[in-house]
Short mmCIF file of C-alpha atoms in Angstrom, two decimals:
data_model
loop_
_atom_site.label_atom_id
_atom_site.label_comp_id
_atom_site.label_asym_id
_atom_site.label_seq_id
_atom_site.Cartn_x
_atom_site.Cartn_y
_atom_site.Cartn_z
CA MET A 1 122.89 155.67 271.55
CA SER A 2 121.18 157.18 268.58
CA GLY A 3 118.52 159.73 268.30
CA ASN A 4 120.66 162.49 269.06
CA GLU A 5 120.76 164.34 265.88
CA ASN A 6 118.84 167.07 266.76
CA PHE A 7 120.67 167.62 270.24
CA GLU A 8 123.39 170.70 270.43
CA PRO A 9 125.80 169.95 272.72
CA LYS A 10 127.30 172.77 274.84
CA ILE A 11 131.32 172.39 275.29
CA ILE A 12 133.08 174.32 277.50
CA ALA A 13 137.15 174.68 275.99
CA PHE A 14 139.68 176.10 278.37
CA LEU A 15 142.50 176.94 276.01
CA CYS A 16 146.06 178.33 277.22
CA ASN A 17 147.13 182.11 275.96
CA TRP A 18 150.02 181.15 274.21
CA CYS A 19 149.49 178.20 272.10
CA SER A 20 145.69 176.88 271.98
CA TYR A 21 143.91 180.13 272.29
CA ALA A 22 146.34 181.44 269.53
CA GLY A 23 145.36 178.40 267.48
CA ALA A 24 141.73 179.20 268.21
CA ASP A 25 142.37 182.84 266.54
CA LEU A 26 144.08 181.53 263.55
CA ALA A 27 141.25 179.31 262.90
CA GLY A 28 139.06 182.23 262.91
CA VAL A 29 141.33 184.62 260.96
CA SER A 30 141.61 181.71 258.38
CA ARG A 31 138.24 181.49 258.31
CA ASP A 32 138.16 177.52 259.36
CA GLN A 33 134.82 176.75 259.82
CA TYR A 34 133.91 174.72 263.38
CA PRO A 35 130.46 174.15 264.91
CA PRO A 36 129.28 177.06 267.19
CA ASN A 37 128.87 174.56 270.21
CA ILE A 38 132.07 175.50 271.72
CA LEU A 39 132.56 178.19 274.32
CA ASN A 40 136.15 179.06 274.56
CA ILE A 41 137.75 180.70 278.10
CA LYS A 42 141.04 181.60 277.74
CA VAL A 43 143.78 180.81 280.34
CA MET A 44 147.08 181.41 281.07
CA CYS A 45 148.11 177.91 281.33
CA SER A 46 146.54 174.43 280.62
CA SER A 47 147.57 173.47 284.13
CA ARG A 48 145.91 176.65 285.53
CA VAL A 49 142.62 174.43 284.92
CA SER A 50 141.41 173.17 288.08
CA PRO A 51 139.72 169.84 288.68
CA GLU A 52 136.81 171.99 290.63
CA GLN A 53 136.31 174.25 287.13
CA VAL A 54 135.85 171.11 284.89
CA PHE A 55 133.38 169.52 287.56
CA LYS A 56 131.82 172.89 287.79
CA SER A 57 131.34 173.21 284.07
CA LEU A 58 129.94 169.76 284.15
CA LYS A 59 127.52 170.57 286.88
CA GLY A 60 126.38 174.03 285.32
CA GLY A 61 125.49 172.82 282.02
CA ALA A 62 128.14 171.65 279.68
CA ASP A 63 127.72 168.21 277.98
CA GLY A 64 131.74 168.08 277.18
CA VAL A 65 134.76 169.96 278.82
CA LEU A 66 137.73 170.53 276.36
CA ILE A 67 141.10 171.35 278.00
CA ALA A 68 143.76 172.20 275.45
CA GLY A 69 147.79 173.37 275.80
CA CYS A 70 150.51 173.81 274.16
CA HIS A 71 152.63 170.37 272.55
CA PRO A 72 154.36 168.49 275.23
CA GLY A 73 157.84 170.30 275.52
CA ASP A 74 156.62 173.44 273.90
CA CYS A 75 154.85 174.73 277.39
CA HIS A 76 155.63 178.89 277.91
CA TYR A 77 156.21 177.74 281.86
CA ILE A 78 158.38 174.88 280.71
CA ASP A 79 156.67 172.26 282.49
CA GLY A 80 152.94 173.53 283.06
CA ASN A 81 151.38 171.06 280.23
CA TYR A 82 153.08 167.84 281.97
CA LYS A 83 151.00 168.42 285.10
CA THR A 84 147.95 169.08 282.92
CA ILE A 85 148.65 165.62 281.71
CA ARG A 86 149.01 164.17 285.36
CA LYS A 87 146.05 166.25 286.71
CA THR A 88 143.51 165.11 283.48
CA ASN A 89 144.79 161.48 284.36
CA LEU A 90 143.24 161.73 287.77
CA MET A 91 140.42 163.48 286.46
CA TRP A 92 139.21 160.91 284.18
CA ARG A 93 139.70 158.35 286.66
CA MET A 94 137.28 160.68 289.19
CA LEU A 95 134.76 161.22 286.22
CA LYS A 96 134.40 157.63 286.02
CA ASP A 97 133.77 156.79 289.71
CA MET A 98 131.12 159.66 289.68
CA GLY A 99 129.41 157.92 286.71
CA ILE A 100 130.15 160.44 283.93
CA ASP A 101 131.45 159.04 280.75
CA PRO A 102 135.49 160.15 280.86
CA ASP A 103 135.20 161.00 276.98
CA ARG A 104 133.29 164.03 278.08
CA LEU A 105 136.38 165.55 279.15
CA ARG A 106 139.08 165.89 276.58
CA LEU A 107 142.71 166.99 276.64
CA GLU A 108 144.19 168.49 273.15
CA TRP A 109 147.65 169.95 272.17
CA ILE A 110 147.13 172.63 269.63
CA SER A 111 149.96 175.13 269.00
CA SER A 112 149.29 178.76 267.43
CA ALA A 113 150.25 177.57 264.18
CA GLU A 114 147.16 174.96 264.03
CA GLY A 115 144.52 176.52 263.22
CA GLY A 116 143.25 173.62 261.39
CA LYS A 117 143.75 171.32 264.00
CA PHE A 118 141.49 173.10 266.41
CA ALA A 119 138.64 173.37 263.76
CA GLN A 120 139.20 169.61 263.49
CA VAL A 121 138.99 169.09 267.22
CA MET A 122 136.13 171.32 267.81
CA GLU A 123 134.50 169.10 264.94
CA GLU A 124 134.83 165.92 266.06
CA MET A 125 134.30 166.40 269.85
CA THR A 126 130.90 168.03 269.01
CA GLU A 127 130.10 164.81 267.02
CA GLU A 128 131.53 162.62 270.17
CA ILE A 129 129.46 164.30 272.64
CA ARG A 130 126.62 164.69 270.50
CA GLU A 131 126.61 160.82 270.26
CA LEU A 132 127.03 160.69 273.73
CA GLY A 133 123.82 162.56 274.07
CA PRO A 134 123.25 165.26 276.57
CA LEU A 135 124.85 165.16 280.27
CA GLU A 136 121.83 164.68 282.96
CA PHE A 137 123.48 166.20 285.81
CA ASP A 138 120.38 167.08 288.11
CA GLY A 139 122.60 168.90 290.20
CA HIS A 140 120.63 168.81 293.55
CA SER A 141 118.19 166.21 295.32
CA GLU A 142 115.72 163.58 293.40
CA GLU A 143 113.67 162.60 296.52
CA GLU A 144 112.54 166.07 297.15
CA MET B 1 124.33 185.58 333.44
CA SER B 2 120.61 185.82 333.91
CA GLU B 3 119.27 182.41 332.39
CA LYS B 4 121.38 179.29 331.54
CA LYS B 5 121.71 178.43 327.91
CA LYS B 6 119.52 175.42 326.92
CA ILE B 7 121.95 173.01 324.71
CA GLY B 8 121.29 170.23 323.12
CA PHE B 9 123.23 167.12 321.01
CA TYR B 10 121.93 164.67 318.56
CA TRP B 11 123.20 162.21 316.32
CA THR B 12 121.71 161.12 313.13
CA GLY B 13 124.05 158.38 311.26
CA SER B 14 126.79 158.42 313.36
CA CYS B 15 129.72 156.33 314.77
CA GLY B 16 129.37 157.49 318.41
CA GLY B 17 132.69 159.02 317.86
CA CYS B 18 131.23 162.92 317.96
CA GLN B 19 129.53 161.77 321.31
CA ILE B 20 132.93 160.85 322.73
CA SER B 21 134.77 163.71 321.75
CA ILE B 22 131.99 165.70 323.71
CA LEU B 23 132.78 163.55 326.66
CA ASP B 24 136.51 164.12 325.88
CA ILE B 25 136.81 167.86 326.87
CA ASP B 26 136.95 166.13 330.66
CA GLU B 27 136.45 168.73 333.60
CA MET B 28 135.65 171.40 331.18
CA LEU B 29 132.35 169.80 330.95
CA LEU B 30 131.68 170.99 334.60
CA ASP B 31 132.41 174.67 333.34
CA VAL B 32 129.51 173.89 330.41
CA ALA B 33 127.14 172.63 332.86
CA GLU B 34 127.30 176.02 334.68
CA GLN B 35 126.88 177.90 331.65
CA ALA B 36 124.16 176.05 329.91
CA GLU B 37 121.90 173.55 331.01
CA ILE B 38 121.72 170.06 328.32
CA VAL B 39 117.87 169.73 327.63
CA PHE B 40 118.24 167.01 325.02
CA TRP B 41 120.97 163.91 324.62
CA PRO B 42 119.60 161.18 323.60
CA CYS B 43 123.29 159.60 323.99
CA ALA B 44 123.08 160.09 327.51
CA MET B 45 119.36 160.95 328.48
CA ASP B 46 116.41 159.29 327.42
CA PRO B 47 114.34 161.86 325.57
CA LYS B 48 111.59 160.58 323.48
CA TYR B 49 110.15 162.08 320.29
CA GLU B 50 106.91 163.44 322.16
CA ASP B 51 109.26 165.52 324.36
CA VAL B 52 110.67 167.29 321.49
CA LYS B 53 107.65 167.63 319.76
CA ALA B 54 106.09 169.07 322.84
CA MET B 55 109.00 172.03 323.21
CA ASP B 56 108.25 175.32 322.30
CA GLU B 57 109.81 176.84 319.21
CA ASN B 58 113.48 178.09 319.51
CA GLU B 59 113.24 176.44 323.35
CA ILE B 60 116.87 175.33 322.37
CA ASP B 61 119.44 177.86 321.84
CA ILE B 62 122.27 175.85 320.69
CA MET B 63 121.71 172.30 318.76
CA PHE B 64 124.87 170.08 318.14
CA ILE B 65 124.00 167.62 315.19
CA ASN B 66 126.37 165.25 314.08
CA GLY B 67 125.84 162.55 312.01
CA ALA B 68 125.07 161.89 308.49
CA ILE B 69 121.51 162.05 306.83
CA ARG B 70 121.17 158.53 306.18
CA LEU B 71 117.57 157.67 306.75
CA ASP B 72 114.28 159.63 306.52
CA GLU B 73 113.90 159.47 310.08
CA ASN B 74 117.49 161.24 310.70
CA LYS B 75 115.72 164.33 308.22
CA GLU B 76 112.54 164.49 309.86
CA MET B 77 114.30 164.72 313.31
CA VAL B 78 116.96 167.59 312.27
CA GLU B 79 113.70 169.61 310.78
CA LEU B 80 111.82 169.01 313.75
CA LEU B 81 114.96 170.06 316.05
CA ARG B 82 115.61 172.98 313.47
CA GLU B 83 112.03 174.28 314.46
CA LYS B 84 112.36 174.24 318.34
CA THR B 85 116.31 175.41 317.93
CA LYS B 86 117.84 179.01 317.33
CA GLU B 87 121.36 177.98 316.32
CA VAL B 88 122.41 174.57 315.00
CA VAL B 89 125.99 173.69 314.99
CA SER B 90 126.85 171.07 312.18
CA TYR B 91 129.06 168.97 314.37
CA GLY B 92 131.56 166.72 313.09
CA SER B 93 132.82 165.72 309.36
CA CYS B 94 129.59 163.47 308.55
CA ALA B 95 127.08 166.67 308.91
CA CYS B 96 129.45 169.46 307.51
CA ASN B 97 130.57 167.19 304.39
CA GLY B 98 129.05 163.78 304.89
CA GLY B 99 132.12 161.96 306.23
CA VAL B 100 133.03 158.44 305.35
CA PHE B 101 129.54 157.46 305.23
CA GLY B 102 129.17 159.77 301.93
CA LEU B 103 131.32 157.38 300.26
CA GLY B 104 128.16 155.56 300.23
CA ASN B 105 127.36 157.82 297.39
CA LEU B 106 129.59 156.16 294.70
CA SER B 107 127.01 153.48 294.82
CA SER B 108 122.98 153.06 294.42
CA LYS B 109 120.82 152.69 297.03
CA ASP B 110 119.58 149.47 295.83
CA GLU B 111 123.57 148.10 295.39
CA LEU B 112 123.90 149.15 298.76
CA LEU B 113 121.05 147.43 300.03
CA GLU B 114 121.68 144.33 298.33
CA LYS B 115 125.31 144.11 299.38
CA GLY B 116 124.25 144.46 302.58
CA TYR B 117 121.13 142.09 302.84
CA THR B 118 121.99 139.61 300.21
CA ASN B 119 125.16 138.88 300.74
CA LYS B 120 126.17 135.37 301.45
CA SER B 121 127.96 136.22 304.78
CA THR B 122 124.70 137.21 306.23
CA ASP B 123 121.41 135.77 307.42
CA GLU B 124 119.14 135.44 304.73
CA GLY B 125 116.69 137.73 306.18
CA PRO B 126 113.63 140.07 304.97
CA PHE B 127 114.75 142.92 303.03
CA PRO B 128 114.55 145.81 304.60
CA GLN B 129 111.38 147.76 303.41
CA LYS B 130 109.28 150.82 304.56
CA ILE B 131 106.31 148.78 305.18
CA THR B 132 105.74 145.58 306.15
CA GLU B 133 102.51 143.72 306.46
CA VAL B 134 101.80 141.22 309.54
CA GLU B 135 99.11 139.39 310.92
CA GLU B 136 98.34 142.16 313.57
CA GLY B 137 98.42 144.65 310.73
CA GLU B 138 101.05 147.28 309.20
CA LEU B 139 104.60 147.72 310.58
CA GLU B 140 106.54 150.68 309.50
CA LEU B 141 110.43 151.22 309.27
CA THR B 142 112.32 154.19 308.52
CA GLU B 143 113.48 154.32 304.62
CA MET B 144 117.13 154.75 303.61
CA LEU B 145 117.13 157.86 301.55
CA ASP B 146 118.98 158.10 298.18
CA HIS B 147 121.70 159.73 299.05
CA ILE B 148 123.71 161.17 301.39
CA LYS B 149 123.93 165.11 301.74
CA PRO B 150 125.19 167.58 304.43
CA LEU B 151 123.11 168.72 307.06
CA ASP B 152 123.06 172.30 305.38
CA GLU B 153 121.23 170.88 302.34
CA HIS B 154 118.50 169.68 304.73
CA ILE B 155 118.12 172.26 307.27
CA GLU B 156 119.86 175.89 308.06
CA VAL B 157 123.14 175.68 309.70
CA GLU B 158 124.49 178.50 311.61
CA TYR B 159 128.12 177.23 312.65
CA TYR B 160 130.31 174.74 311.11
CA LEU B 161 132.60 172.82 313.48
CA PRO B 162 134.40 169.61 311.25
CA GLY B 163 136.56 166.96 312.39
CA CYS B 164 136.46 163.17 312.79
CA PRO B 165 135.82 164.10 315.55
CA PRO B 166 136.40 167.52 316.37
CA LEU B 167 139.04 167.45 318.98
CA PRO B 168 138.62 168.78 322.40
CA THR B 169 140.88 171.60 321.54
CA GLN B 170 138.39 172.52 318.83
CA LEU B 171 135.05 172.38 320.95
CA GLU B 172 137.38 173.87 323.94
CA ASP B 173 138.10 177.04 322.14
CA ALA B 174 134.40 176.87 320.29
CA LEU B 175 132.01 176.39 323.07
CA PRO B 176 133.15 179.49 325.36
CA SER B 177 132.29 181.76 322.21
CA LEU B 178 128.71 179.84 321.09
CA LEU B 179 127.67 180.27 324.52
CA ASP B 180 128.66 183.64 324.92
CA ASP B 181 126.28 186.03 323.13
CA GLU B 182 129.15 188.88 323.04
CA ILE B 183 131.54 187.23 321.00
CA GLU B 184 130.51 186.86 317.70
CA VAL B 185 131.01 183.93 315.47
CA GLY B 186 130.85 183.73 311.68
CA LYS B 187 129.34 180.85 310.17
CA HIS B 188 132.66 179.40 308.78
CA ASP B 189 134.74 180.64 311.62
CA LEU B 190 135.41 177.30 313.31
CA ILE B 191 136.97 176.25 310.26
CA THR B 192 140.66 177.41 309.35
CA ASP B 193 141.99 178.90 306.16
CA LYS B 194 145.05 177.41 307.13
CA SER B 195 146.06 173.74 305.49
CA VAL B 196 147.21 170.94 307.81
CA CYS B 197 150.19 171.36 306.11
CA ASP B 198 150.87 174.59 307.84
CA PRO B 199 150.76 173.37 311.74
CA CYS B 200 152.31 169.97 310.55
CA PRO B 201 155.95 169.64 312.04
CA MET B 202 157.32 167.69 309.35
CA GLU B 203 160.03 169.23 307.05
CA ARG B 204 158.87 169.53 303.51
CA GLU B 205 161.43 170.50 300.84
CA GLU B 206 158.67 170.12 298.09
CA LYS B 207 160.59 167.55 296.38
CA GLU B 208 159.25 165.95 293.05
CA ILE B 209 158.16 162.52 293.57
CA GLU B 210 158.20 159.77 291.11
CA ARG B 211 155.46 157.68 291.85
CA LEU B 212 153.53 156.90 295.26
CA ILE B 213 154.20 154.22 297.51
CA PRO B 214 151.23 152.84 299.44
CA ILE B 215 152.21 153.36 302.94
CA GLN B 216 151.60 149.37 304.29
CA GLU B 217 154.59 148.85 301.65
CA ALA B 218 156.96 151.85 302.61
CA THR B 219 160.19 150.77 304.08
CA ASP B 220 162.21 153.41 306.11
CA ILE B 221 159.93 155.98 306.58
CA ASP B 222 161.88 159.18 307.60
CA PRO B 223 160.06 160.61 310.81
CA ASP B 224 161.15 164.31 310.26
CA GLU B 225 160.78 164.36 306.54
CA CYS B 226 157.33 165.26 304.59
CA LEU B 227 155.11 161.88 303.72
CA LEU B 228 154.07 163.72 300.36
CA ASP B 229 158.03 164.34 299.90
CA GLN B 230 158.75 160.51 300.77
CA GLY B 231 155.93 159.42 297.98
CA ILE B 232 153.06 158.73 300.60
CA LEU B 233 149.71 159.95 300.02
CA CYS B 234 148.81 162.58 302.77
CA MET B 235 145.95 164.71 302.20
CA GLY B 236 147.26 167.59 304.07
CA PRO B 237 147.75 169.90 301.39
CA ALA B 238 143.73 169.85 301.04
CA THR B 239 142.73 169.55 304.42
CA ALA B 240 141.81 172.08 307.18
CA GLY B 241 144.29 172.15 309.84
CA MET B 242 142.20 173.10 313.09
CA CYS B 243 143.81 169.53 314.41
CA GLU B 244 147.54 170.94 314.68
CA ALA B 245 148.28 167.61 312.83
CA PRO B 246 148.24 164.80 315.17
CA CYS B 247 148.45 162.31 312.85
CA THR B 248 151.36 163.14 310.63
CA GLU B 249 153.10 164.56 313.85
CA VAL B 250 153.35 160.73 314.71
CA GLY B 251 153.90 159.80 311.13
CA TYR B 252 150.82 158.78 309.78
CA PRO B 253 149.21 160.39 306.74
CA CYS B 254 146.60 162.50 307.05
CA VAL B 255 143.47 161.21 305.63
CA GLY B 256 141.48 164.58 305.15
CA CYS B 257 138.93 164.05 308.22
CA ASN B 258 138.37 167.80 308.65
CA GLY B 259 137.66 168.51 304.94
CA PRO B 260 138.72 171.41 302.80
CA VAL B 261 139.99 174.51 304.29
CA LYS B 262 137.83 177.52 304.67
CA GLY B 263 136.50 178.90 301.21
CA VAL B 264 137.32 175.70 299.23
CA GLU B 265 134.52 173.94 298.05
CA ASP B 266 135.98 170.63 296.43
CA GLN B 267 138.75 168.99 298.45
CA GLY B 268 139.37 166.07 296.30
CA GLY B 269 139.90 168.52 293.35
CA ARG B 270 142.48 170.49 295.23
CA MET B 271 144.35 167.55 296.14
CA ALA B 272 143.90 166.23 292.51
CA SER B 273 146.05 169.67 291.58
CA ALA B 274 148.82 169.43 294.47
CA LEU B 275 149.53 165.95 293.72
CA ALA B 276 149.54 166.54 289.78
CA SER B 277 152.38 169.13 290.82
CA VAL B 278 154.59 166.79 292.87
CA ILE B 279 154.34 163.61 291.04
CA SER B 280 157.01 163.82 288.29
CA ILE B 281 158.23 161.15 286.07
CA GLU B 282 161.71 160.85 285.38
CA GLY B 283 162.87 162.14 282.06
CA GLU B 284 159.04 162.72 281.21
CA GLU B 285 160.05 164.91 278.23
CA ARG B 286 161.02 161.74 276.38
CA LYS B 287 157.66 159.92 277.90
CA THR B 288 154.72 159.39 275.84
CA GLU B 289 151.29 160.40 277.37
CA GLU B 290 150.14 156.83 277.70
CA GLU B 291 153.76 156.36 279.53
CA ILE B 292 152.75 159.10 281.89
CA ASN B 293 149.32 158.13 282.53
CA GLU B 294 150.70 154.31 283.36
CA ALA B 295 152.80 155.91 286.09
CA MET B 296 149.87 157.70 287.38
CA GLU B 297 148.30 154.55 288.13
CA SER B 298 150.27 154.50 291.41
CA VAL B 299 147.75 157.07 292.75
CA ARG B 300 145.48 153.96 293.91
CA ASP B 301 141.58 154.84 294.17
CA PRO B 302 141.70 158.84 293.48
CA THR B 303 138.14 159.12 294.31
CA GLY B 304 138.04 156.77 297.44
CA SER B 305 141.12 158.37 299.08
CA PHE B 306 140.60 162.10 297.44
CA TYR B 307 136.94 162.18 299.08
CA MET B 308 137.46 159.57 302.01
CA PHE B 309 135.25 162.42 304.38
CA SER B 310 133.92 164.96 302.03
CA LEU B 311 131.96 163.22 298.69
CA PRO B 312 128.43 164.81 299.46
CA GLY B 313 129.89 167.95 300.26
CA SER B 314 131.95 167.93 296.99
CA ILE B 315 130.72 169.22 293.66
CA MET B 316 129.78 165.95 292.08
CA GLN B 317 128.18 164.97 295.36
CA TYR B 318 127.35 161.40 294.28
CA ARG B 319 127.44 158.78 291.58
CA ARG B 320 125.51 160.23 288.23
CA GLY B 321 123.96 157.57 286.34
CA ASP B 322 125.44 158.33 283.03
CA GLN B 323 127.14 155.34 282.51
CA ASP B 324 126.04 151.23 282.84
CA GLU B 325 128.34 149.33 284.22
#
């Protein structure tokens, strides 16, 4: 799709308390530039993000959703992020069946030392979603 | 009791199972007949549209509506019945959450019609359309709606009684309290907040499983052990347990017909969360994300299995047009 240059995507980012949120903090403290299209939500663990929250975000007006957690093996709760991998796999497949591009849901591992990576991921994702265009999600009936 | 209550049963897009379930309460029907007069029941009586139209507003006390709203005629009729009824009960899974018919929401209306009417296995007849011109004039047919939506998105609903179909025990519990004005029943009170796992007699150890096994390929199923523990997809954890788990009791996995437990919006989402917690691939720490994703392929058709009875009632509701396939 082209002609989306003027479209400003809205992205909800669920960041885990222990790594990714701290990474976002570091990006801020280090004054790394990243696009203002992201709304950060702190959760205790990436595995706390439920499919309902992702689906509701997309239905409620988000054009993309990012789930970010500690690198595999580094989870504060031992294996939470492995649950996130498995859950995200199911969510991608469910989104595809529902006619929503699975690329709108992104999974990333960002540690508390990776402020630069956080900024980079945000930049990449914003461009990717801009390319995909707005998610036209009417929510309710069309026939009425 | 001064006057008998007037009750009715109506079906829209339905298999008829819900109607049978009403007969399943056996001799209790006689008690019901003592307390209430059945004034409208197309399955057993022969009322016409005009009879309903001639009724006064709020003439019927309780109306049980089952089935999915698939055609514009269904919609018209439930809207009419709403006017004539004091309290509407959304009866059965189709009315509550869209039911099995709701899986049609994964295809567009055109795809469904094409599959049904231009398939090689069916005769090449005329394609259904709203108006057909014949010599004598115009013929009008009812038209398919774009998507199935739960009954409560078309009309206001007072109570929900899901199940495919609701079991006689559920109806036996619900009927006396619905017929008695003294007993107050909340909108969602006929749905429990306990999952099917609660009454399920199988023993659960919350084992981690490596992959799911399709039930037809499973050999040596232990009749006393939790089916999920044995690697068989069972919707129990995400499904409301008013049924007292009759399926798992005989070794068949729950398919989720009751829909989500009270207060939960998305049955499929809950099941995905539950499943992600129990599947554990051995040596996961040394596996790459791709390998884990590959192992997850053992969960076949997550959308179809998790939302078998509740897609229109879920958050997503139907397939969106974002993707060209």
